[in-house]
Amino acid sequence: MTRRLYRLIFIALLAFYSMQQVQAADFELDWKNVDWDDGKTDSGGGDDDDDDDDDDDDDDDSHQTEGTFENVDDSGVDITISASISAGDDYEDDIDDSNSKSALIIEPDFNDDNRLTDYVDITISFSQHTTGNVDIMDIDFQNNKWEDIVEMITATSNGSPTGGLVITYGSGITMDTSTDPGNTLYRGNTKTSWEDKSTLNIAWTEPVDTITFRFSSGPGGKSNPNDQNFGIGNVAFTPVPEPGTYAAGAFGLLALIVIELRRRKVNFRTILKK
């Protein structure tokens, strides 16, 4: 092989390796560095100015606050976070990012302590496949006041469930696998004030584009629980190159080798003729 071929291969490999190093860098959606328009909705009929949605009953039963953050931390990845609220009279959600712990605070005002009817569904969507983790904060319990539950944690890729979920949590949280077989509930077991022991961490080690979970109210509270809230901490993530990225790099390297080999073959024939 000629020196030129060696140089081409080296340059191609160096460029491909550098691209992967950029992709492998860790990024973070830090709530202190982004803007979020506080959302407040109630389940009494949706938007007051929208009086002609008589045919859209679903909109009156569920309310959603959503924010999209583009090119998070200069990663090239957009993140969309949405909170979809269950039905119920006088139901409100109040989303706030003003606390000192850098978390998006969600404060539902549940009408009941029934986790099947009183809940908030959270969806975290990425514009590109990622691995990463996020903290769900202040999952706690105070007798006859509230019982926080996190459940229905899922990771999906292109709409299909994936593996690789790793759930860890502090001593202030108890895992419950018996109440709802097939659905693991993480229940707050003691009153805390934004302490590490009331934090649940969701990590995904396989490429996903969507993480979802549900925050609900448990029967350990009262029939009309108040003062419930939880926080979504900073979202740490690593973009995962799409299969086409690897294929394009490999194809480009192969093309360079083929071109140089063909040129080398012509030179060899020329030498023979001489």
Coordinates of C-alpha atoms in Angstrom, one line a residue:
M1 CA 0.0 0.0 0.0
T2 CA 1.3 3.5 -0.9
R3 CA 2.0 6.2 1.6
R4 CA -0.9 8.2 0.1
L5 CA -3.3 5.3 0.9
Y6 CA -2.0 5.2 4.5
R7 CA -2.5 8.9 4.8
L8 CA -6.1 8.7 3.5
I9 CA -7.0 5.9 5.8
F10 CA -5.5 7.7 8.8
I11 CA -7.3 10.9 8.0
A12 CA -10.6 9.1 7.5
L13 CA -10.3 7.1 10.7
L14 CA -9.3 10.3 12.6
A15 CA -12.3 12.2 11.3
F16 CA -14.7 9.3 12.1
Y17 CA -13.2 8.9 15.6
S18 CA -13.5 12.7 16.3
M19 CA -17.1 12.6 15.2
Q20 CA -17.8 9.8 17.7
Q21 CA -16.1 11.7 20.5
V22 CA -18.3 14.7 19.9
Q23 CA -21.4 12.4 20.0
A24 CA -20.1 10.8 23.2
A25 CA -19.9 14.0 25.2
D26 CA -22.5 14.4 28.0
F27 CA -25.0 17.2 27.9
E28 CA -27.6 18.5 30.3
L29 CA -30.9 20.3 30.3
D30 CA -30.3 22.6 33.3
W31 CA -33.4 24.3 34.5
K32 CA -31.4 27.3 35.7
N33 CA -30.4 28.0 32.1
V34 CA -33.7 27.6 30.2
D35 CA -37.1 29.5 30.2
W36 CA -40.3 27.8 31.0
D37 CA -43.7 29.5 30.8
D38 CA -45.5 28.5 34.0
G39 CA -48.6 26.6 33.2
K40 CA -51.8 26.6 35.2
T41 CA -54.9 24.7 34.0
D42 CA -58.0 23.3 35.6
S43 CA -60.3 20.5 34.5
G44 CA -63.5 22.5 34.5
G45 CA -63.7 22.9 30.8
G46 CA -60.3 23.9 29.3
D47 CA -59.4 27.3 27.9
D48 CA -62.0 30.0 28.9
D49 CA -61.7 31.6 25.5
D50 CA -62.3 28.4 23.6
D51 CA -66.1 28.1 23.7
D52 CA -66.7 26.2 20.4
D53 CA -64.9 22.9 21.1
D54 CA -68.1 21.1 21.9
D55 CA -67.1 18.1 19.9
D56 CA -63.7 17.7 21.5
D57 CA -64.7 16.2 24.9
D58 CA -61.2 14.8 25.5
D59 CA -59.8 18.3 25.7
D60 CA -62.1 19.0 28.6
D61 CA -61.1 15.9 30.5
S62 CA -57.3 16.3 30.3
H63 CA -55.0 19.3 30.3
Q64 CA -51.4 19.5 29.2
T65 CA -48.6 21.9 29.7
E66 CA -45.6 21.5 27.3
G67 CA -42.3 23.0 26.6
T68 CA -39.7 22.3 23.9
F69 CA -36.0 23.2 24.3
E70 CA -34.0 23.4 21.1
N71 CA -30.3 22.4 20.8
V72 CA -30.0 21.7 24.5
D73 CA -26.5 22.6 25.8
D74 CA -25.3 22.8 22.1
S75 CA -25.9 19.1 21.8
G76 CA -27.9 19.3 18.6
V77 CA -30.8 17.5 20.4
D78 CA -34.2 19.1 21.1
I79 CA -36.0 18.0 24.3
T80 CA -39.8 18.3 24.8
I81 CA -41.3 17.8 28.3
S82 CA -45.1 17.6 28.7
A83 CA -47.3 17.2 31.7
S84 CA -50.8 15.7 31.1
I85 CA -53.2 16.1 33.9
S86 CA -56.1 13.7 34.9
A87 CA -59.7 14.8 34.9
G88 CA -61.4 16.1 38.1
D89 CA -63.3 19.2 39.3
D90 CA -61.2 22.1 40.4
Y91 CA -58.0 20.3 39.2
E92 CA -55.0 22.5 38.7
D93 CA -51.4 22.1 37.9
D94 CA -48.7 24.8 38.6
I95 CA -45.4 24.4 36.9
D96 CA -42.5 26.3 38.4
D97 CA -38.7 26.3 37.9
S98 CA -37.8 29.0 40.5
N99 CA -36.5 26.7 43.3
S100 CA -32.9 26.6 44.3
K101 CA -32.5 22.9 43.5
S102 CA -32.7 23.4 39.7
A103 CA -35.8 21.3 39.1
L104 CA -39.1 21.8 37.3
I105 CA -41.7 21.7 40.1
I106 CA -45.2 20.4 39.4
E107 CA -47.9 20.9 42.0
P108 CA -51.1 19.0 41.3
D109 CA -54.2 19.8 43.3
F110 CA -55.8 16.3 43.4
N111 CA -59.5 15.9 44.3
D112 CA -59.1 12.4 45.6
D113 CA -56.4 9.9 46.8
N114 CA -57.2 7.3 44.1
R115 CA -54.1 6.7 41.9
L116 CA -56.4 5.4 39.1
T117 CA -58.1 8.7 38.7
D118 CA -55.7 11.3 40.1
Y119 CA -52.4 11.5 38.4
V120 CA -50.0 13.5 36.2
D121 CA -48.4 11.8 33.2
I122 CA -44.9 13.1 32.3
T123 CA -43.3 12.6 28.9
I124 CA -39.7 13.5 28.1
S125 CA -39.1 13.3 24.4
F126 CA -35.7 13.6 22.5
S127 CA -35.3 14.5 18.9
Q128 CA -32.5 12.0 18.7
H129 CA -31.9 8.7 20.5
T130 CA -30.0 9.1 23.7
T131 CA -28.9 7.4 26.9
G132 CA -29.0 9.3 30.1
N133 CA -30.8 9.8 33.4
V134 CA -33.1 12.2 35.3
D135 CA -34.0 12.6 39.0
I136 CA -37.6 12.6 40.2
M137 CA -37.5 14.6 43.4
D138 CA -39.4 14.9 46.7
I139 CA -41.4 11.7 46.5
D140 CA -42.6 11.5 50.1
F141 CA -45.4 10.8 52.5
Q142 CA -47.2 12.4 55.4
N143 CA -50.0 10.5 57.1
N144 CA -53.5 11.7 56.4
K145 CA -52.1 14.4 54.1
W146 CA -50.5 12.9 51.0
E147 CA -48.8 9.9 49.6
D148 CA -46.6 10.4 46.5
I149 CA -46.3 7.6 44.0
V150 CA -44.2 7.3 40.9
E151 CA -45.3 4.4 38.6
M152 CA -45.6 3.3 34.9
I153 CA -42.0 4.2 34.1
T154 CA -41.3 3.3 30.4
A155 CA -38.6 3.9 27.8
T156 CA -39.4 3.7 24.1
S157 CA -37.6 3.9 20.8
N158 CA -39.6 4.7 17.7
G159 CA -42.8 3.9 19.7
S160 CA -41.6 0.4 20.8
P161 CA -40.6 -0.4 24.5
T162 CA -36.9 -0.9 25.1
G163 CA -34.9 -2.4 27.9
G164 CA -32.1 -0.9 29.8
L165 CA -34.1 1.0 32.4
V166 CA -32.2 1.2 35.8
I167 CA -34.3 2.7 38.7
T168 CA -32.5 3.7 41.9
Y169 CA -34.1 5.5 44.9
G170 CA -33.4 6.7 48.4
S171 CA -34.5 5.3 51.7
G172 CA -37.5 7.5 51.8
I173 CA -39.1 5.5 49.0
T174 CA -40.5 2.0 49.0
M175 CA -40.8 -0.2 45.9
D176 CA -44.3 -1.9 45.6
T177 CA -44.7 -4.7 43.1
S178 CA -47.8 -6.3 44.7
T179 CA -50.5 -3.6 44.4
D180 CA -50.7 -3.7 40.6
P181 CA -48.9 -6.8 39.2
G182 CA -46.8 -5.8 36.2
N183 CA -46.6 -2.2 37.3
T184 CA -44.0 -1.2 39.9
L185 CA -45.0 1.6 42.2
Y186 CA -42.5 3.7 44.1
R187 CA -44.1 5.1 47.2
G188 CA -42.9 7.8 49.5
N189 CA -42.7 6.4 53.0
T190 CA -41.7 9.4 55.1
K191 CA -42.0 13.2 55.1
T192 CA -39.0 15.0 53.6
S193 CA -38.0 18.4 52.3
W194 CA -36.3 17.9 49.0
E195 CA -33.8 15.5 50.5
D196 CA -31.7 12.9 48.6
K197 CA -33.6 10.0 50.3
S198 CA -36.8 11.1 48.6
T199 CA -35.2 11.2 45.1
L200 CA -35.8 8.5 42.5
N201 CA -33.4 8.3 39.6
I202 CA -34.5 7.0 36.2
A203 CA -31.5 5.9 34.0
W204 CA -31.7 4.5 30.5
T205 CA -28.7 2.6 29.2
E206 CA -30.1 1.7 25.8
P207 CA -30.9 4.2 23.1
V208 CA -34.4 5.7 23.5
D209 CA -36.2 8.7 22.3
T210 CA -39.0 8.9 24.9
I211 CA -39.2 8.5 28.7
T212 CA -42.6 8.5 30.4
F213 CA -43.8 8.1 34.0
R214 CA -46.8 8.8 36.1
F215 CA -47.0 10.7 39.4
S216 CA -50.2 9.7 41.3
S217 CA -51.8 10.0 44.7
G218 CA -51.9 7.1 47.1
P219 CA -54.5 6.0 49.8
G220 CA -52.1 6.9 52.6
G221 CA -53.1 10.6 52.1
K222 CA -56.6 12.0 52.6
S223 CA -59.5 12.0 50.3
N224 CA -58.7 15.5 49.1
P225 CA -54.9 15.6 49.2
N226 CA -53.2 19.0 49.1
D227 CA -49.6 20.3 49.2
Q228 CA -48.5 17.5 46.9
N229 CA -45.6 18.3 44.5
F230 CA -42.6 16.7 42.9
G231 CA -39.7 17.9 40.9
I232 CA -38.1 16.9 37.6
G233 CA -34.4 17.4 38.0
N234 CA -31.8 18.3 35.3
V235 CA -32.0 15.9 32.4
A236 CA -28.5 14.5 31.7
F237 CA -28.1 12.7 28.3
T238 CA -25.7 11.4 25.7
P239 CA -26.8 11.5 22.0
V240 CA -26.5 8.1 20.3
P241 CA -25.5 8.2 16.6
E242 CA -28.2 6.8 14.4
P243 CA -27.2 3.6 12.4
G244 CA -27.0 5.7 9.3
T245 CA -24.2 7.8 10.8
Y246 CA -22.0 4.7 11.2
A247 CA -22.9 3.4 7.8
A248 CA -22.0 6.7 6.1
G249 CA -18.7 6.8 7.8
A250 CA -17.8 3.2 6.9
F251 CA -19.0 3.8 3.3
G252 CA -16.8 6.9 3.0
L253 CA -13.8 5.1 4.3
L254 CA -14.3 2.2 2.0
A255 CA -14.7 4.5 -1.0
L256 CA -11.4 6.2 -0.3
I257 CA -9.7 2.8 -0.1
V258 CA -11.2 1.6 -3.3
I259 CA -10.3 4.8 -5.2
E260 CA -6.7 4.6 -4.0
L261 CA -6.4 0.8 -4.8
R262 CA -7.7 1.4 -8.3
R263 CA -5.2 4.2 -8.8
R264 CA -2.4 2.0 -7.4
K265 CA -3.3 -0.8 -9.9
V266 CA -3.0 1.6 -12.8
N267 CA 0.4 2.7 -11.7
F268 CA 1.5 -1.0 -11.4
R269 CA 0.5 -1.8 -14.9
T270 CA 2.3 1.3 -16.2
I271 CA 5.5 0.1 -14.4
L272 CA 5.1 -3.4 -16.1
K273 CA 4.9 -1.9 -19.5
K274 CA 8.1 0.0 -18.9

